[in-house]
CSV table of C-alpha atoms in Angstrom, one decimal:
chain,number,residue,atom,x,y,z
A,1,MET,CA,-147.5,27.2,15.8
A,2,ASN,CA,-151.2,27.8,16.0
A,3,LYS,CA,-153.8,25.7,14.2
A,4,LEU,CA,-154.6,28.2,11.6
A,5,ALA,CA,-151.0,28.6,10.6
A,6,PHE,CA,-150.6,24.8,10.4
A,7,LEU,CA,-153.7,24.4,8.4
A,8,SER,CA,-152.4,27.1,5.9
A,9,ILE,CA,-149.1,25.2,5.5
A,10,PHE,CA,-150.9,21.9,5.1
A,11,ILE,CA,-153.2,23.3,2.4
A,12,THR,CA,-150.2,24.9,0.6
A,13,LEU,CA,-148.3,21.6,0.6
A,14,PHE,CA,-151.3,19.6,-0.5
A,15,VAL,CA,-151.9,21.9,-3.5
A,16,THR,CA,-148.2,21.9,-4.5
A,17,LEU,CA,-148.2,18.0,-4.3
A,18,ALA,CA,-151.4,17.8,-6.2
A,19,ASN,CA,-150.0,19.9,-9.0
A,20,ALA,CA,-146.8,17.8,-9.3
A,21,ILE,CA,-146.0,16.6,-12.8
A,22,GLU,CA,-146.7,12.9,-13.1
A,23,LEU,CA,-145.7,12.5,-16.8
A,24,ASP,CA,-142.9,14.0,-18.8
A,25,PHE,CA,-145.3,14.7,-21.6
A,26,CYS,CA,-148.7,13.7,-23.0
A,27,VAL,CA,-148.6,13.8,-26.8
A,28,GLY,CA,-152.3,13.8,-27.8
A,29,ASP,CA,-153.8,10.7,-29.5
A,30,LEU,CA,-156.0,12.4,-32.1
A,31,SER,CA,-157.6,9.1,-33.0
A,32,LEU,CA,-159.5,9.2,-29.7
A,33,PRO,CA,-162.2,11.8,-28.7
A,34,ARG,CA,-161.0,15.0,-26.9
A,35,GLY,CA,-162.2,15.3,-23.3
A,36,PRO,CA,-162.6,18.5,-21.3
A,37,GLU,CA,-158.9,18.4,-20.3
A,38,GLY,CA,-157.6,17.5,-23.7
A,39,TYR,CA,-156.7,14.4,-25.5
A,40,VAL,CA,-155.8,10.9,-24.1
A,41,CYS,CA,-152.0,10.5,-24.1
A,42,LYS,CA,-150.4,8.6,-27.0
A,43,ASP,CA,-148.6,5.4,-25.9
A,44,PRO,CA,-145.2,6.8,-24.8
A,45,SER,CA,-143.5,3.8,-26.4
A,46,THR,CA,-144.6,5.0,-29.8
A,47,VAL,CA,-143.6,8.7,-29.3
A,48,THR,CA,-140.5,9.8,-31.4
A,49,THR,CA,-138.7,13.1,-31.6
A,50,ASP,CA,-140.7,14.0,-34.6
A,51,ASP,CA,-143.7,14.3,-32.4
A,52,PHE,CA,-142.1,17.3,-30.7
A,53,VAL,CA,-141.3,19.2,-34.0
A,54,TYR,CA,-143.9,21.2,-36.0
A,55,THR,CA,-143.0,22.2,-39.5
A,56,GLY,CA,-146.3,23.9,-40.5
A,57,PHE,CA,-144.9,27.4,-40.3
A,58,ARG,CA,-142.3,26.8,-43.0
A,59,GLY,CA,-142.3,28.5,-46.4
A,60,GLU,CA,-144.3,31.3,-48.1
A,61,LYS,CA,-148.1,31.5,-47.4
A,62,PRO,CA,-150.6,32.8,-49.9
A,63,THR,CA,-152.7,35.8,-48.7
A,64,THR,CA,-155.6,35.4,-51.2
A,65,SER,CA,-158.4,35.0,-48.7
A,66,ILE,CA,-161.3,37.5,-48.5
A,67,PHE,CA,-159.4,39.3,-45.8
A,68,LYS,CA,-156.0,39.1,-47.7
A,69,ASN,CA,-154.5,37.0,-44.9
A,70,ASN,CA,-153.3,33.5,-44.2
A,71,VAL,CA,-153.5,32.1,-40.6
A,72,THR,CA,-151.5,29.0,-39.9
A,73,LEU,CA,-152.5,27.3,-36.7
A,74,GLY,CA,-150.1,25.5,-34.4
A,75,PHE,CA,-152.9,24.4,-32.0
A,76,VAL,CA,-153.0,21.0,-30.3
A,77,ASP,CA,-155.0,19.6,-33.3
A,78,GLN,CA,-152.1,20.5,-35.6
A,79,PHE,CA,-149.4,19.9,-33.1
A,80,PRO,CA,-150.4,17.1,-30.7
A,81,ALA,CA,-147.3,17.4,-28.5
A,82,LEU,CA,-148.9,20.6,-27.0
A,83,ASN,CA,-151.6,18.5,-25.4
A,84,GLY,CA,-151.8,19.3,-21.7
A,85,LEU,CA,-149.1,22.0,-21.8
A,86,GLY,CA,-151.4,25.0,-21.9
A,87,ILE,CA,-149.7,26.7,-24.9
A,88,SER,CA,-150.2,27.0,-28.6
A,89,MET,CA,-149.1,29.2,-31.5
A,90,ALA,CA,-150.1,30.5,-34.9
A,91,ARG,CA,-148.4,32.3,-37.8
A,92,LEU,CA,-150.1,35.4,-39.3
A,93,ASP,CA,-149.4,36.4,-42.9
A,94,ILE,CA,-151.2,39.6,-43.9
A,95,GLY,CA,-151.0,40.9,-47.4
A,96,VAL,CA,-150.8,44.6,-48.4
A,97,GLY,CA,-154.0,46.1,-47.2
A,98,GLY,CA,-155.0,42.9,-45.5
A,99,VAL,CA,-156.4,42.3,-42.0
A,100,ILE,CA,-156.8,39.8,-39.3
A,101,PRO,CA,-160.4,40.8,-38.6
A,102,VAL,CA,-162.0,41.2,-35.2
A,103,HIS,CA,-162.0,38.0,-33.3
A,104,SER,CA,-161.6,36.4,-29.9
A,105,HIS,CA,-160.2,33.4,-28.1
A,106,ARG,CA,-160.8,31.6,-24.8
A,107,THR,CA,-157.2,32.6,-23.8
A,108,SER,CA,-154.8,35.5,-23.7
A,109,GLU,CA,-152.5,36.1,-26.7
A,110,ILE,CA,-149.1,37.7,-27.3
A,111,ILE,CA,-147.9,38.7,-30.7
A,112,ILE,CA,-144.5,39.5,-32.1
A,113,LEU,CA,-144.1,41.1,-35.5
A,114,VAL,CA,-141.2,39.7,-37.6
A,115,LYS,CA,-141.9,41.4,-40.9
A,116,GLY,CA,-143.7,44.5,-42.1
A,117,THR,CA,-145.7,47.2,-40.3
A,118,ILE,CA,-149.1,46.7,-38.7
A,119,ILE,CA,-151.7,48.3,-36.5
A,120,ALA,CA,-152.8,45.9,-33.7
A,121,GLY,CA,-155.3,46.4,-31.0
A,122,PHE,CA,-158.0,45.1,-28.8
A,123,ILE,CA,-161.3,46.5,-27.4
A,124,ASP,CA,-162.0,46.2,-23.7
A,125,THR,CA,-165.4,45.6,-22.1
A,126,ASN,CA,-165.8,49.4,-21.6
A,127,ASN,CA,-165.6,49.7,-25.5
A,128,LYS,CA,-162.2,51.4,-25.2
A,129,ALA,CA,-159.9,50.5,-28.1
A,130,HIS,CA,-156.2,50.0,-27.3
A,131,TYR,CA,-154.3,50.0,-30.5
A,132,LYS,CA,-150.8,50.8,-31.8
A,133,ARG,CA,-148.5,50.8,-34.8
A,134,LEU,CA,-146.1,47.9,-34.5
A,135,GLU,CA,-142.7,47.6,-36.1
A,136,VAL,CA,-140.5,44.5,-36.5
A,137,GLY,CA,-139.5,43.2,-33.1
A,138,ASP,CA,-142.5,44.8,-31.3
A,139,VAL,CA,-144.7,42.7,-29.0
A,140,MET,CA,-148.2,43.3,-27.8
A,141,ILE,CA,-150.5,41.4,-25.5
A,142,PHE,CA,-154.3,40.8,-26.0
A,143,PRO,CA,-156.0,39.9,-22.7
A,144,GLN,CA,-158.2,36.9,-22.4
A,145,ALA,CA,-161.4,36.9,-24.5
A,146,MET,CA,-161.0,40.5,-25.7
A,147,LEU,CA,-161.9,41.4,-29.3
A,148,HIS,CA,-158.7,42.1,-31.2
A,149,PHE,CA,-157.4,42.6,-34.7
A,150,GLN,CA,-154.4,43.3,-36.9
A,151,ILE,CA,-154.1,45.5,-40.0
A,152,ASN,CA,-151.3,45.6,-42.5
A,153,ILE,CA,-150.6,49.3,-43.1
A,154,GLY,CA,-147.2,48.9,-44.8
A,155,LYS,CA,-146.3,48.4,-48.5
A,156,THR,CA,-145.1,44.8,-48.1
A,157,LEU,CA,-146.3,41.5,-46.7
A,158,ALA,CA,-146.5,41.5,-42.8
A,159,THR,CA,-145.8,38.4,-40.8
A,160,ALA,CA,-146.2,37.8,-37.1
A,161,TYR,CA,-146.2,34.9,-34.7
A,162,VAL,CA,-148.7,34.7,-31.8
A,163,SER,CA,-148.6,32.5,-28.7
A,164,LEU,CA,-151.7,31.6,-26.6
A,165,ASN,CA,-151.9,30.2,-23.1
A,166,GLY,CA,-154.0,27.1,-24.1
A,167,GLY,CA,-153.5,24.2,-26.4
A,168,ASN,CA,-157.0,24.7,-27.9
A,169,PRO,CA,-157.6,28.4,-27.5
A,170,GLY,CA,-160.5,28.5,-30.0
A,171,LEU,CA,-160.9,31.1,-32.7
A,172,GLN,CA,-164.1,33.1,-33.4
A,173,LEU,CA,-164.1,35.6,-36.1
A,174,THR,CA,-166.9,38.2,-35.5
A,175,THR,CA,-167.7,39.0,-39.2
A,176,PRO,CA,-167.9,35.4,-40.4
A,177,ALA,CA,-169.8,34.5,-37.3
A,178,LEU,CA,-172.5,37.0,-38.3
A,179,PHE,CA,-172.5,36.6,-42.1
A,180,ALA,CA,-171.1,33.2,-43.0
A,181,GLY,CA,-173.2,31.0,-40.8
A,182,ASN,CA,-176.8,30.0,-40.7
A,183,LEU,CA,-178.1,33.0,-38.8
A,184,PRO,CA,-181.1,34.4,-40.7
A,185,ALA,CA,-180.7,37.8,-42.3
A,186,GLN,CA,-183.6,39.2,-40.3
A,187,ILE,CA,-181.9,38.3,-37.0
A,188,VAL,CA,-178.6,39.8,-38.2
A,189,GLU,CA,-180.3,43.0,-39.1
A,190,GLN,CA,-181.9,43.3,-35.7
A,191,ILE,CA,-178.8,42.6,-33.6
A,192,THR,CA,-176.5,44.8,-35.7
A,193,LEU,CA,-178.8,47.6,-36.8
A,194,LEU,CA,-177.5,47.1,-40.4
A,195,SER,CA,-179.9,47.5,-43.3
A,196,HIS,CA,-181.3,44.5,-45.1
A,197,GLU,CA,-179.3,45.5,-48.2
A,198,GLU,CA,-176.0,45.6,-46.3
A,199,VAL,CA,-176.7,42.3,-44.5
A,200,MET,CA,-177.5,40.6,-47.9
A,201,ARG,CA,-174.3,42.1,-49.5
A,202,MET,CA,-172.2,40.6,-46.7
A,203,LYS,CA,-174.0,37.3,-46.8
A,204,LYS,CA,-173.4,37.1,-50.6
A,205,MET,CA,-169.8,38.0,-50.1
A,206,PHE,CA,-169.5,34.9,-47.8
A,207,GLY,CA,-171.6,32.7,-50.0
A,208,THR,CA,-174.6,32.3,-47.7
A,209,ALA,CA,-177.2,34.3,-49.5
């Protein structure tokens, strides 16, 4: 065996050992600050089965928001048992005519529709839109960081579940980011090419004008 082959085997073995699981789980201790790799582990002696069960998706969800939707997060802050596992979930309820507006995450996302009919899609960095009508049981993937959306085009409530490959994937809604925050109207007008009247209309809609 030559030196290069030996070195390759050694590096592979080292990386494999370095990634070995040292703990069965690391339920996040939300009473302590989050670090770049997540929360500090809760004392294992205090962990119970209930820590591994999340009931936040139960029941009917009102869709009375400005977008006629309700997004129930199952991220690490809501479900601390996800800490360190690199996964999270959310439930999407979209009323008739409602939308999950254009948004993005730090992670990729996969959606499965369990009720209703929607159009779902994402826009890639070439500004090409990939969108499709989804029926119950259909699954679609939204690649990491891509702007994506869902629209209820049916005559009944639509419900979907999404999974993301990160415990804290982040969520940035484009429209509220522009109009619901502290960005001055003049800057919004310049970066969007929208008229002053339209920017002020949107800001008033979000209560920031």
